[in-house]
Short mmCIF file of C-alpha atoms in Angstrom, two decimals:
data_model
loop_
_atom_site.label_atom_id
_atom_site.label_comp_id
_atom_site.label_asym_id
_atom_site.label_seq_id
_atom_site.Cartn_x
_atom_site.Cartn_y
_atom_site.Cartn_z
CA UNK A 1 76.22 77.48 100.64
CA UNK A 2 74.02 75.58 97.91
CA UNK A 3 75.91 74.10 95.21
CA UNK A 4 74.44 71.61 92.45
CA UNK A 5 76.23 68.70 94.77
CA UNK A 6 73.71 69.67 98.03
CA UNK A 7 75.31 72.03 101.05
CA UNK A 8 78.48 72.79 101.50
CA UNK A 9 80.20 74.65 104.58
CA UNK A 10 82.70 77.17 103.41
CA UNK A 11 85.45 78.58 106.02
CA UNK A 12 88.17 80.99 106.00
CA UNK A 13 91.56 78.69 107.72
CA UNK A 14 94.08 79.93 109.96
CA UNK A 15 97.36 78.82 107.86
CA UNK A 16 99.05 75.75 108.69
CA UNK A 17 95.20 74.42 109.69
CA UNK A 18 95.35 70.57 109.93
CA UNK A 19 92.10 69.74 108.39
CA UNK A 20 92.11 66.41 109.13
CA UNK A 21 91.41 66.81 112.80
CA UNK A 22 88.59 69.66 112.15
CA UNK A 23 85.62 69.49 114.23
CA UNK A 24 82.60 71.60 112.90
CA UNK A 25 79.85 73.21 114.64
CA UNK A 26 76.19 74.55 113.83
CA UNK A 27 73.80 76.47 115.45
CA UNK A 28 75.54 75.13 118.61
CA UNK A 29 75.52 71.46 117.61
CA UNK A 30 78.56 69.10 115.85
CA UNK A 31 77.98 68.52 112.49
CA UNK A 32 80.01 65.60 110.32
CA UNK A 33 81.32 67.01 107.49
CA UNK A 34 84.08 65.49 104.85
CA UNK A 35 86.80 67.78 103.80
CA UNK A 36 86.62 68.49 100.54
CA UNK A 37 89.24 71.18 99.38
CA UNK A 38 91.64 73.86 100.70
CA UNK A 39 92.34 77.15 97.99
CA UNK A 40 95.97 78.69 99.74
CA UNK A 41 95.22 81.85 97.96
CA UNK A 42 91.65 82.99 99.62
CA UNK A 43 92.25 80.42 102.59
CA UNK A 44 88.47 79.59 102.21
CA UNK A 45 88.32 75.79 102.80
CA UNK A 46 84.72 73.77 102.25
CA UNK A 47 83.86 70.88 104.22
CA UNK A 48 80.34 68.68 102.77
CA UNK A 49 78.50 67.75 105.37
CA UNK A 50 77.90 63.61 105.94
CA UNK A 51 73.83 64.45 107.08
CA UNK A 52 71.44 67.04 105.56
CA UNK A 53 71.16 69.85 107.72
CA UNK A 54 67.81 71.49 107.66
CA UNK A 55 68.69 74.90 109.40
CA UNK A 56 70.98 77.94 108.86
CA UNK A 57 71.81 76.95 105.00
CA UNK A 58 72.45 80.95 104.09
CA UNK A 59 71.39 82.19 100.44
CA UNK A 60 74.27 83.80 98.52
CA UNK A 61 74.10 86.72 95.94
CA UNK A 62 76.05 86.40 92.92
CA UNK A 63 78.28 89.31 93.23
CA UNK A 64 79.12 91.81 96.10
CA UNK A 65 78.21 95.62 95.93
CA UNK A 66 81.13 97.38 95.95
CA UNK A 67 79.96 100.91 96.17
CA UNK A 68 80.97 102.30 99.92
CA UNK A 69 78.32 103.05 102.30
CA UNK A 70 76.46 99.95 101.49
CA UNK A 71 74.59 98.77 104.84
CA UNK A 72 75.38 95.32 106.06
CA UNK A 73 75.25 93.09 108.44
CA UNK A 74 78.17 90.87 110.05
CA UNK A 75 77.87 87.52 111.83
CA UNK A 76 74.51 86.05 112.44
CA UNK A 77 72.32 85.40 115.53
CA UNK A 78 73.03 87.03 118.80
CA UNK A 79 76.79 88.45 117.77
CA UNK A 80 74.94 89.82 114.28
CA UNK A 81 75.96 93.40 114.23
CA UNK A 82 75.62 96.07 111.63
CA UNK A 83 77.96 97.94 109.34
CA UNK A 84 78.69 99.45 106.33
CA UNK A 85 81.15 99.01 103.04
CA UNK A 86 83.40 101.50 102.78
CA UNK A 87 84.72 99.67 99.10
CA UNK A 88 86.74 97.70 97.31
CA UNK A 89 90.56 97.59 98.17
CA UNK A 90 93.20 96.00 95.47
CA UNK A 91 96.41 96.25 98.00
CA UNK A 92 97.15 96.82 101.41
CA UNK A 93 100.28 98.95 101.74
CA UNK A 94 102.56 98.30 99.45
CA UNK A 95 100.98 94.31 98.46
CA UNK A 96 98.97 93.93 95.14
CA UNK A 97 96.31 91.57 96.30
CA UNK A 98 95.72 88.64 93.99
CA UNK A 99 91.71 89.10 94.15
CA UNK A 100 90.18 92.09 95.09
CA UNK A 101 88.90 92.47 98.99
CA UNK A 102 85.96 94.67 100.29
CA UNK A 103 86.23 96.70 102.75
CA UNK A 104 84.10 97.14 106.05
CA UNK A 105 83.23 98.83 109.27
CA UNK A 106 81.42 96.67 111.98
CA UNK A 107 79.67 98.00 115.08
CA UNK A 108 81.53 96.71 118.31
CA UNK A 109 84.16 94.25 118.59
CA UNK A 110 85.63 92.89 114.87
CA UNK A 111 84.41 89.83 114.12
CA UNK A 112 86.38 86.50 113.61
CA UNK A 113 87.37 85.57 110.28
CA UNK A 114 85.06 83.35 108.19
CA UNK A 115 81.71 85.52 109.49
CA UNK A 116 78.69 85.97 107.07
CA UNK A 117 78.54 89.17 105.61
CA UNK A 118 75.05 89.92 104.44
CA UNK A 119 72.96 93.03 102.34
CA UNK A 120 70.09 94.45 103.47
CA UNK A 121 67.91 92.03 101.66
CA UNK A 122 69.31 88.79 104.02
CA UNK A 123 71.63 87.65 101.21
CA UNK A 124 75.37 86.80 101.77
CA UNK A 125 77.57 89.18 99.91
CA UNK A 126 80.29 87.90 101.70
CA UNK A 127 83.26 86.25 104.28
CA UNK A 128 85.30 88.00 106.77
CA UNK A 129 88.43 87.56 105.66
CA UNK A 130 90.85 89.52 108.37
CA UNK A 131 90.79 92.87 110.48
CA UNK A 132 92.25 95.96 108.74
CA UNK A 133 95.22 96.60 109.69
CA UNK A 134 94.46 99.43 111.20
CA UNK A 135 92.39 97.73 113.26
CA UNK A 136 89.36 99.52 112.65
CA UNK A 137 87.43 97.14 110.38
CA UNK A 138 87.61 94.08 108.59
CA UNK A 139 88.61 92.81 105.14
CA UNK A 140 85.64 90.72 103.26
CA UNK A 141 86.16 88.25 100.26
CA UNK A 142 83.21 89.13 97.96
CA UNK A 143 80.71 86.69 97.38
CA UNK A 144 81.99 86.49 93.83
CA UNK A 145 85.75 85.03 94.81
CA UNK A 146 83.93 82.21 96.97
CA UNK A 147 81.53 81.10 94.04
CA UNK A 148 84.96 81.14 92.17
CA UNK A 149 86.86 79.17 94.52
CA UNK A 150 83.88 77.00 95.65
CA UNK A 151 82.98 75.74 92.33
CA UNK A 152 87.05 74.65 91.44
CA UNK A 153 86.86 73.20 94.90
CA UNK A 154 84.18 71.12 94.39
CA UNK A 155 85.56 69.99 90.78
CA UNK A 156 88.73 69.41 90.97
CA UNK A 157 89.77 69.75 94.91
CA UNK A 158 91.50 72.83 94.51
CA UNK A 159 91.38 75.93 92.43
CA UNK A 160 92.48 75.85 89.39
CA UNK A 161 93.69 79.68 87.49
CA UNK A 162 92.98 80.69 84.26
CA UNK A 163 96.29 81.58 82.47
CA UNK A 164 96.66 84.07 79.63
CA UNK A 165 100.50 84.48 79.10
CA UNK A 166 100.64 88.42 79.76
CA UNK A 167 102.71 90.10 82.15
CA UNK A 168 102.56 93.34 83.37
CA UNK A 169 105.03 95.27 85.86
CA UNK A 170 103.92 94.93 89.99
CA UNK A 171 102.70 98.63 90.52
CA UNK A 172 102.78 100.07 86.52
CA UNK A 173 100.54 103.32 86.43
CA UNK A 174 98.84 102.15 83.44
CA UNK A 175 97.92 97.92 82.52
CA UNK A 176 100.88 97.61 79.41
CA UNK A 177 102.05 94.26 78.64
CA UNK A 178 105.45 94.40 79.39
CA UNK A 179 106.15 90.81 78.06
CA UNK A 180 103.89 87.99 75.70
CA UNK A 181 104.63 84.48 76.65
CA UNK A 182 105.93 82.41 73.76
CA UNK A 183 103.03 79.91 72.67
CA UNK A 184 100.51 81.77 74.88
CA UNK A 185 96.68 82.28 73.91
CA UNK A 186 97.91 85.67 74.14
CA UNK A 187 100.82 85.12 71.44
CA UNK A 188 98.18 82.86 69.60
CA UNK A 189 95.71 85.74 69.50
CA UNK A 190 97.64 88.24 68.44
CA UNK A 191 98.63 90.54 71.62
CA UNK A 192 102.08 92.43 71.80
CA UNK A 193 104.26 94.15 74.00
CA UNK A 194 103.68 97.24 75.06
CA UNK A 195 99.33 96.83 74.15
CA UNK A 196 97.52 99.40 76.70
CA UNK A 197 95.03 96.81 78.19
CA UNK A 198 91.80 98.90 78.64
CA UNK A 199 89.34 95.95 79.22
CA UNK A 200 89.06 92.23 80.33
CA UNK A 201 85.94 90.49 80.09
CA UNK A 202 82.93 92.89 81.09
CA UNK A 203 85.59 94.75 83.42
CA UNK A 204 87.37 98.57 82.82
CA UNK A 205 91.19 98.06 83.92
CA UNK A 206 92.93 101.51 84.72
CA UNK A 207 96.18 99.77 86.35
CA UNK A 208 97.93 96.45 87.61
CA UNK A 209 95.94 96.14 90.32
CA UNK A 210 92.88 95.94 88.11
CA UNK A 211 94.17 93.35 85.78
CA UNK A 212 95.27 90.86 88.94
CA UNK A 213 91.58 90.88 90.06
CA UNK A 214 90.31 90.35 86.83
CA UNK A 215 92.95 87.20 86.24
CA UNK A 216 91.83 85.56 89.38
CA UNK A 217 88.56 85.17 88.02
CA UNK A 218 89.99 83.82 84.73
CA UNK A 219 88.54 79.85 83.87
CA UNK A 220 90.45 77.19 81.56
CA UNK A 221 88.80 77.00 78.17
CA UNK A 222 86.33 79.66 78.77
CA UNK A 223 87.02 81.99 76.33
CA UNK A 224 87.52 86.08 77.41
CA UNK A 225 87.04 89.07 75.02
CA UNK A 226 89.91 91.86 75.63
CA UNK A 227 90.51 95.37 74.29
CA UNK A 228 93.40 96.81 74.42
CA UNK A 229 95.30 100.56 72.74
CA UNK A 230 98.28 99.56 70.49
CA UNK A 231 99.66 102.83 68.58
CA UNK A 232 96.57 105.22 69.40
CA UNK A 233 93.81 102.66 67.90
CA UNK A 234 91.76 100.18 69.78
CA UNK A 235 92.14 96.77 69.30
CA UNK A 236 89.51 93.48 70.40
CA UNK A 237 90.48 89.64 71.07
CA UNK A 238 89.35 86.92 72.32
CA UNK A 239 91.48 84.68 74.46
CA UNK A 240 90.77 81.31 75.80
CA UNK A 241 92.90 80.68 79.15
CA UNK A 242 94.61 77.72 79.67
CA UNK A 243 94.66 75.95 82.68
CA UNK A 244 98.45 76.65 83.61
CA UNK A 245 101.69 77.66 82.10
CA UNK A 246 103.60 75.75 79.80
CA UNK A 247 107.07 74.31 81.01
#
C-alpha cells in the first residue's frame, strides 16, 4: 500500500502473532521489513519495508462497494480467483462488530486471511479478513477500515478512536442515546438522552449496529456534523471527538 512515508505491507495476524520473529515474503522472495504497528481490533498489522521494492505495490480505492453482486477478484497471481460481494454485514450471530465487514463468495477453496480483494478495474477494495462461518465464503475488511487503521498506524503506532461520549444499548431497534457522558463533546454540544440519532457524518444510521461502524471511523479533533430527532423535530451538531475518555 502507498502511503505519504513510501510502501508499506499491510497483513491480517493470527492473534497472539509474535511480530518480532516475522519473516516476510514477495513474489516468492524475502523481503526486510521493520514492524511498524499492530491495531487488536482489525488484526491488520503493517510492516515498512528496509529496501524499495519495485514489483507487486497494489493500488487501493478509497472506499469499498458495498452493493452485493459486485464482481471481484481474490488473491493475486496463480491462486487469483473470482467472486462476488454479497454485502455489508454489521454482526455475525448474535456479535455487533466494531467496524463493518463485507461479505464474499470466492470460486474454489477460501482463501487465507490477509488476501487482496480487488474490483473489476484492478483496484484493492479490500483484505480477507476470515471464512464465514458457514464456511461458504469469506469476511473482507473494506478498503476504507485499512486506510483508517493504516494511517493511525503509521502516526502514532497504533490506532487511536475517536470518542464522542454517547452510549447506546448493544442491539436497540432504533440509535437513542441511552446515556451522555458528563464533560463529553457530546454534553458540550448539546446532545441528550433519549435524542433519535438519524445521521453521523455523511452516513444514515437506522440502528446500533450502524452507529458502531460509523464510531470506528471517528478521528480526534476532526470535527463530525450529527442530526438527531429529539421530541418530533430534527436537530444538527457538530462534535469534535476526543482522542479517549476522560478518567
Amino acid at each position: 500500500m502507498a502511503t505519504p512515508d513510501g510502501p508499506v505491507l499491510v497483513a491480517v495476524a493470527l492473534q497472539g502473532a509474535d511480530f518480532s520473529a516475522t519473516s516476510l515474503v514477495l513474489g516468492g522472495k524475502a523481503v526486510a521489513a521493520r514492524f511498524i504497528g499492530y491495531d487488536a481490533v482489525s488484526r491488520l498489522c503493517v510492516f515498512k519495508p528496509s529496501e524499495p521494492i519495485r514489483e507487486g505495490i497494489l493500488t487501493w480505492a478509497d472506499k469499498a462497494p458495498e452493493q452485493g453482486g459486485t464482481r471481484i477478484g481474490v488473491g493475486a497471481g496463480a491462486v487469483r480467483r473470482t467472486g462476488t460481494l454479497k454485502g455489508k454485514v454489521n454482526r455475525i450471530g448474535e456479535k455487533v462488530l466494531p467496524f463493518a465487514l463485507l461479505e464474499a463468495e470466492a470460486a474454489g477453496k477460501n482463501p487465507e486471511a490477509g488476501a487482496s480483494v480487488t474490483s473489476s478495474d484492478g483496484k484493492v477494495i479490500g483484505i480477507v479478513f476470515h471464512p464465514a462461518d458457514d464456511g461458504g465464503g469469506v469476511y473482507v475488511i473494506p478498503a476504507q477500515a485499512v486506510h483508517r487503521v493504516v494511517k493511525d498506524i503509521m502516526a502514532n503506532g497504533r490506532l487511536i478512536r475517536g470518542w464522542l461520549g454517547i452510549s447506546l444499548m448493544v442491539g436497540n431497534s432504533e440509535p437513542r442515546i441511552t446515556k451522555v457522558w458528563p464533560g463529553s463533546p457530546a454534553a458540550d454540544a448539546g446532545l441528550r438522552e433519549g435524542d433519535l440519532i438519524n445521521r453521523i457524518g455523511n452516513t444514515d444510521v437506522g440502528g446500533y449496529e450502524d452507529v458502531a461502524d460509523t464510531f470506528f471511523y471517528l478521528i480526534p479533533g476532526n470535527p463530525v456534523e450529527v442530526t438527531l430527532t429529539r421530541e418530533g423535530k430534527a436537530f444538527r451538531f457538530s462534535l469534535t471527538p476526543t482522542a479517549a475518555r476522560p478518567n
